[in-house]
Short mmCIF file of C-alpha atoms in Angstrom, two decimals:
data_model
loop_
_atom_site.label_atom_id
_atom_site.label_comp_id
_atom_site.label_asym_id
_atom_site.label_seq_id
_atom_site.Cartn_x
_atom_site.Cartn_y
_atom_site.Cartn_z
CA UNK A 63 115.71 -9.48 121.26
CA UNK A 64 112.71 -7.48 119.83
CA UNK A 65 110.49 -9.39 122.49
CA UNK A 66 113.35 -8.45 125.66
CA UNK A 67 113.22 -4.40 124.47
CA UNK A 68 109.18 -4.75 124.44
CA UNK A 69 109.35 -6.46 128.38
CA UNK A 70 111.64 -3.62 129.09
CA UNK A 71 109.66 -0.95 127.59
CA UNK A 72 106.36 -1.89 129.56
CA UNK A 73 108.51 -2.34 133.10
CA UNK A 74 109.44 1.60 132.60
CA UNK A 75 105.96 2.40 131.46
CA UNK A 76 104.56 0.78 135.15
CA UNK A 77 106.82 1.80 136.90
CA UNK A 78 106.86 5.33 135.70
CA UNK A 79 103.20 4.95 136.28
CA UNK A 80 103.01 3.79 139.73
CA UNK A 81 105.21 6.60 140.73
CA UNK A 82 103.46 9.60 138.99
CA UNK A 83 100.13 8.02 140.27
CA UNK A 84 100.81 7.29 143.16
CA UNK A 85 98.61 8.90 146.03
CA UNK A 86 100.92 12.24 147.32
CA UNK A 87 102.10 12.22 150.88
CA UNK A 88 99.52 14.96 152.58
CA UNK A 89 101.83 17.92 154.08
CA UNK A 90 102.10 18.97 157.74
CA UNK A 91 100.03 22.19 156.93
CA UNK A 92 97.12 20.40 154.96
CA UNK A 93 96.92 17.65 157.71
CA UNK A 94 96.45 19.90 160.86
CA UNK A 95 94.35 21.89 158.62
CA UNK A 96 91.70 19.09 158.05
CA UNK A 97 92.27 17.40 161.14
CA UNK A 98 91.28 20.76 162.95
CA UNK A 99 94.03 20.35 165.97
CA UNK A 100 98.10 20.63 166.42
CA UNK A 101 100.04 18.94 168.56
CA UNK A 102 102.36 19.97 170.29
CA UNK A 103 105.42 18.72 172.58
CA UNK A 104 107.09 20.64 175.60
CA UNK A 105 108.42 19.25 179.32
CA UNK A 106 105.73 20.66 180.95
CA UNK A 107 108.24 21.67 183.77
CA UNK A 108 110.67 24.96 182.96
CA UNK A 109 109.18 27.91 184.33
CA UNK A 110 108.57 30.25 183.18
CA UNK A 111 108.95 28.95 179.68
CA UNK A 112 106.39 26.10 180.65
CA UNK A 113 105.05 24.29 183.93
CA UNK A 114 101.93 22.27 185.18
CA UNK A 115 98.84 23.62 186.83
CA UNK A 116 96.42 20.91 189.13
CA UNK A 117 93.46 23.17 187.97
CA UNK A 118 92.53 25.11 184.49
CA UNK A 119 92.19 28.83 183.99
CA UNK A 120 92.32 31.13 181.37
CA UNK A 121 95.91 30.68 180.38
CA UNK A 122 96.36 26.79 180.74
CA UNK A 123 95.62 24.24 178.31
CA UNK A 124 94.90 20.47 179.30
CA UNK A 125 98.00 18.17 178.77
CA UNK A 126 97.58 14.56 177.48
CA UNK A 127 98.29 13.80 180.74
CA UNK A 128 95.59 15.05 182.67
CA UNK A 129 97.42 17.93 184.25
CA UNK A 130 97.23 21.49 182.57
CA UNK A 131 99.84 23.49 180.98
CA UNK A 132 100.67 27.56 181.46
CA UNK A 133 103.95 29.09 180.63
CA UNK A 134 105.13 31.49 178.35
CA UNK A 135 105.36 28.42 175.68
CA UNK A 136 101.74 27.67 175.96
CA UNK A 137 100.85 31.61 174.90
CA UNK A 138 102.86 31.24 171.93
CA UNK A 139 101.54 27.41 170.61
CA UNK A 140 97.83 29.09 171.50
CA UNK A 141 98.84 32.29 169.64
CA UNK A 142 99.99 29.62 166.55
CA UNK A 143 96.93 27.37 166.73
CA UNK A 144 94.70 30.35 166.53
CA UNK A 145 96.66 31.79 163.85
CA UNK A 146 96.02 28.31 161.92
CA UNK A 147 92.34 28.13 162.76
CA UNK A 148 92.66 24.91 165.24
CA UNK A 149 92.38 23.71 168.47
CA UNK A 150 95.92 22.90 170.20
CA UNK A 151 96.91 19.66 172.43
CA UNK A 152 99.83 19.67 174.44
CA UNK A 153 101.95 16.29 174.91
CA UNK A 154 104.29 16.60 178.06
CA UNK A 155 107.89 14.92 177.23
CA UNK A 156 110.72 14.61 178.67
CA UNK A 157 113.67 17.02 176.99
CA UNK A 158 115.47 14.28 175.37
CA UNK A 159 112.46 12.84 173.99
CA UNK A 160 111.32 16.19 172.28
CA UNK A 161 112.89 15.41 168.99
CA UNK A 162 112.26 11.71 168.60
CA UNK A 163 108.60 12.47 169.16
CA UNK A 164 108.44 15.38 166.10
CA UNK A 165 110.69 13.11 163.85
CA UNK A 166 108.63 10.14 164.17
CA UNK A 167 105.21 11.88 164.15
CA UNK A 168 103.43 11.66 167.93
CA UNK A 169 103.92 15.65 167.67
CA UNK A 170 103.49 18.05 164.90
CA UNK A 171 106.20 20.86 166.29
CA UNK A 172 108.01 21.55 169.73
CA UNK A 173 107.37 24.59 171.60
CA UNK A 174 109.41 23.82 174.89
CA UNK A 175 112.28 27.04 174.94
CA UNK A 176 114.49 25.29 172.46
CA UNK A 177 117.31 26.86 171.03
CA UNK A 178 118.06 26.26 167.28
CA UNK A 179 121.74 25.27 167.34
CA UNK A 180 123.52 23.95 164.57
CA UNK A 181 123.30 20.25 166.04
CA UNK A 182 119.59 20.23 166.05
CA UNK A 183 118.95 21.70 162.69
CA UNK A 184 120.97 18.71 161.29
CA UNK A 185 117.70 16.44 162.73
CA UNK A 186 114.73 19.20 162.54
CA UNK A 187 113.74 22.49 160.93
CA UNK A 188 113.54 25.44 163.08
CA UNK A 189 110.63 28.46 162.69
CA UNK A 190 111.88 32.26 163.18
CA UNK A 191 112.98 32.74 167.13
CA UNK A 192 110.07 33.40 169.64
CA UNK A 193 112.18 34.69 172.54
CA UNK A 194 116.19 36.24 172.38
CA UNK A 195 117.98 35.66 175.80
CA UNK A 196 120.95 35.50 177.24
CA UNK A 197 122.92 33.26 179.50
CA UNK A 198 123.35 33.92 183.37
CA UNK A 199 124.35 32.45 186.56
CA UNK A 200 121.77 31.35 189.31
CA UNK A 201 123.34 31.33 192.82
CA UNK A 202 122.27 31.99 195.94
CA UNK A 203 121.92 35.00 197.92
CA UNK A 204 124.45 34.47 200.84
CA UNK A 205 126.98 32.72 198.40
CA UNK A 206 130.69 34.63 198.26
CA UNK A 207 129.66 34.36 194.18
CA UNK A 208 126.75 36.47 194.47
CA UNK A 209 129.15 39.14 193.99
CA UNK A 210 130.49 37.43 190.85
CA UNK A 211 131.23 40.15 188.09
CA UNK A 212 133.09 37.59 185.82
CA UNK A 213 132.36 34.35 184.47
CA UNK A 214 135.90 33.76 185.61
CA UNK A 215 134.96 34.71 188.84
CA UNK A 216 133.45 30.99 190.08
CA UNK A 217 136.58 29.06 188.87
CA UNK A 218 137.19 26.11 191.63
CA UNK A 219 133.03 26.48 191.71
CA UNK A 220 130.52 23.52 191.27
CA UNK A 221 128.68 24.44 188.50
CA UNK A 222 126.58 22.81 186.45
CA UNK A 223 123.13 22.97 183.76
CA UNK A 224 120.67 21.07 182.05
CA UNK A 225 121.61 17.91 180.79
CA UNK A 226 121.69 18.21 176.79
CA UNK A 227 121.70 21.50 176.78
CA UNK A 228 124.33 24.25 175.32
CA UNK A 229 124.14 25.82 178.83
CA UNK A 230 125.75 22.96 180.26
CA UNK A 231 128.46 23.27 177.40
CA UNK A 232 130.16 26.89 178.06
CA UNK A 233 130.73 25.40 181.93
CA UNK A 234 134.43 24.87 180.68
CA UNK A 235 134.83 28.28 179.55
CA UNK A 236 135.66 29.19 183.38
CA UNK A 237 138.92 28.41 184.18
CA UNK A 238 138.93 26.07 186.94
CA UNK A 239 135.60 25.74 187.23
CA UNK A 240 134.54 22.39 189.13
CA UNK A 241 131.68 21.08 186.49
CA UNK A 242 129.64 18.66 187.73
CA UNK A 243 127.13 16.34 186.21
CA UNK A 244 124.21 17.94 184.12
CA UNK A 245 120.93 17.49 185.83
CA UNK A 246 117.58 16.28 184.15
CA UNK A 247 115.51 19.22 184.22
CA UNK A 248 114.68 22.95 185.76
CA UNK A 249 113.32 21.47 189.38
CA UNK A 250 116.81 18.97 190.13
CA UNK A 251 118.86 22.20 189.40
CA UNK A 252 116.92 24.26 191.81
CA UNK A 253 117.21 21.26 194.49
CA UNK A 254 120.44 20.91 193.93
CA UNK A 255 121.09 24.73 194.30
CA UNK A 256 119.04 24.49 197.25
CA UNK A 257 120.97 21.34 199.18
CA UNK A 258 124.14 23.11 198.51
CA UNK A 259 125.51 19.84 196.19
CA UNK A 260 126.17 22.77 193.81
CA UNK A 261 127.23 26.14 193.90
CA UNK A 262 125.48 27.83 190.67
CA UNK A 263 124.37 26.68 187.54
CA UNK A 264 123.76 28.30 183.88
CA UNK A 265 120.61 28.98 182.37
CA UNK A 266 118.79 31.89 180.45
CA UNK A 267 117.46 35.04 182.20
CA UNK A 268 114.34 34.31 182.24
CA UNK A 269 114.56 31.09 183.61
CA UNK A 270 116.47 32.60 186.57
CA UNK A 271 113.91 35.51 187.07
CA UNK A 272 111.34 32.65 187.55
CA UNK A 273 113.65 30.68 189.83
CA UNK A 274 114.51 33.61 192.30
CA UNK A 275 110.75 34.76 192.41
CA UNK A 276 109.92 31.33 193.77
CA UNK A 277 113.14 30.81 196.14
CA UNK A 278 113.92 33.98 197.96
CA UNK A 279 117.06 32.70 198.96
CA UNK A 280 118.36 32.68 195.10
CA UNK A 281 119.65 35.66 193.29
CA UNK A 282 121.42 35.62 189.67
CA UNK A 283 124.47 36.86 188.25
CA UNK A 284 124.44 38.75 184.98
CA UNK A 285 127.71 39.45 183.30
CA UNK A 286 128.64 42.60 180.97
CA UNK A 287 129.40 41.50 177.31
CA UNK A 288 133.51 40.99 177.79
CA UNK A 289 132.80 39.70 180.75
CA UNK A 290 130.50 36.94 179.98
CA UNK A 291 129.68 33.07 178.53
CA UNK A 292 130.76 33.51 174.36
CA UNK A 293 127.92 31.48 172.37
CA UNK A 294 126.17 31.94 169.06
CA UNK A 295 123.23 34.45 169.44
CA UNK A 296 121.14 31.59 167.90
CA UNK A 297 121.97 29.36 171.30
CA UNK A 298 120.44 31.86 173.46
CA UNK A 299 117.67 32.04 171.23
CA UNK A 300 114.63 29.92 171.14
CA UNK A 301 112.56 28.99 168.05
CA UNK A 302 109.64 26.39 167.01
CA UNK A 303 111.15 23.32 166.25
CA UNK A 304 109.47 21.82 163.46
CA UNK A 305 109.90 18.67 160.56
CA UNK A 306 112.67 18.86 157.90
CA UNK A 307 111.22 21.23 155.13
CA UNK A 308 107.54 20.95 157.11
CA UNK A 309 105.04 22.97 155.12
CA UNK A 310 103.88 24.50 158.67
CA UNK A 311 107.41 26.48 158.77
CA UNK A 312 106.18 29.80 156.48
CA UNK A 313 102.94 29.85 158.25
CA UNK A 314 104.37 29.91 162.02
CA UNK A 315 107.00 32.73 160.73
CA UNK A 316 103.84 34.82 159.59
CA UNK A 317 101.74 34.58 162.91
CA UNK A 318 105.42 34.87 164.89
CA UNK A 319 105.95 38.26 163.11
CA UNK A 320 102.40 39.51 164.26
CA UNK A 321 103.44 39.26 168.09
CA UNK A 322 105.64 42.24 168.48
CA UNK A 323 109.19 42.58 171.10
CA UNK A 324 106.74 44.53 173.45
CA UNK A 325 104.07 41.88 173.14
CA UNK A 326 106.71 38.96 173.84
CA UNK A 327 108.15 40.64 176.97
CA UNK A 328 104.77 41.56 178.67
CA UNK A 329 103.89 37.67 177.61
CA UNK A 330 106.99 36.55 179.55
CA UNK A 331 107.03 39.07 182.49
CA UNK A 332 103.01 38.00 182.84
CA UNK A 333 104.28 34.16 182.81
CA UNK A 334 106.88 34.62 185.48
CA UNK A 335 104.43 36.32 187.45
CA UNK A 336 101.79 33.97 187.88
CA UNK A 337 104.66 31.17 188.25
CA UNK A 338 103.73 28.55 190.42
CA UNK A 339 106.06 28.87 193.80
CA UNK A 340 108.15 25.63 194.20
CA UNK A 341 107.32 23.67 197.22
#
């Protein structure tokens, strides 16, 4: 007996020691820190939050896929790598793949106009929001729903959003409405617009500023606050989205509070400005 408490006694004692000395897991914040770079992950194709550039200037940044990024996204991951003393690199995924490529490590945060909704957070942390918003309705010009006042207006419509998104959720708040299938990314809804397969579809303001600066035949319909898509103010929000309880989270909400409203409009009216035109 004496000999069994004395094998016990020495099995707590190691294994008490092999956790207490074991090696600590580095933190997000003290591995970009000595590794001198952050990565980050966005589509690389949602003007004007982010697109792709064939040539570098003074706004882009090279992607890992040879192409070079601009965007109102890109001027806020710059702002946070400079804020954190290191040199950013930009991954281009596709939307769905955002998430699974913070959670398992290929990126340290996503910067690609995310929203922080309540499904997400269950998966990721989010930082402060970057950009506030609100939802509108992209049509075009010589449609009869250019006139639209109402979200209720376009019921029997074809309307539709980005797959995955909460955009593509409110749809069934218009009674009536003909929803079709959610579409991949920004450039399939503008196609589609374009062909006529749909008649509108949902997406943030400035999203559909950039999409009627580059197709002159689009316009957008903004609705009055009774009048409009009901959502949480977070959804037409979008944030940093970063690792559950990542030690980068307090640092991005410091250099976030340095860029001021003014400074985050003229950063997005300069983005949608020097848009690319689509083809």
């Amino acid at each position: 007996m004496k000999r069994l408490l004395i094998l016990i006694l020495a099995l707590v004692l190691a294994t008490t020691c092999f956790v207490s000395c074991a090696p600590k897991a580095e933190d997000d914040l003290d591995r970009i820190t000595k590794a001198g770079k952050i990565v980050v992950g966005m589509e690389v194709a949602y003007a004007p939050y982010n697109w792709a550039e064939a040539n570098a200037n003074s706004y882009t940044v090279k992607v890992s896929n040879g192409a070079y990024a601009d965007g109102y996204d890109v001027q806020i991951a710059k702002a946070i790598a400079a804020g954190l003393g290191v040199e950013l690199e930009i991954k281009a995924i596709e939307w769905d793949g955002l998430i699974p490529a913070l959670e398992s490590g290929d990126i340290d945060m996503i910067v690609a106009g995310m929203s922080p909704t309540e499904d997400r957070k269950l998966s990721i942390d989010f930082s402060d929001t970057y950009f506030d918003s609100n939802l509108v309705m992209v049509v075009k010009k010589d449609s009869a729903y250019a006139s639209a006042t109402s979200i209720q207006d376009f019921a029997g419509a074809k309307i539709t959003a980005q797959l995955n998104t909460f955009h593509y959720a409110v749809i069934d708040q218009i009674q009536g409405v003909n929803r079709q299938t959610a579409l991949q990314d920004f450039a399939a809804l503008i196609q589609s617009l374009n062909s006529g397969a749909i008649d509108g579809y949902v997406c943030e303001k400035p999203g559909a500023v950039s999409a009627c600066a580059s197709n002159d035949a689009f316009t957008y319909v903004e609705f009055a606050a009774n009048s409009g898509f009901t959502c949480d103010p977070a959804e037409s929000s979008i944030s940093v989205g970063l690792r559950k309880n990542s030690s980068l989270t307090e640092k991005i909400n410091q250099i976030l509070a340095g860029i001021s409203a003014a400074q985050r409009e003229e950063m997005m009216d300069a983005a949608i400005a020097r848009q690319p035109a689509e083809d």
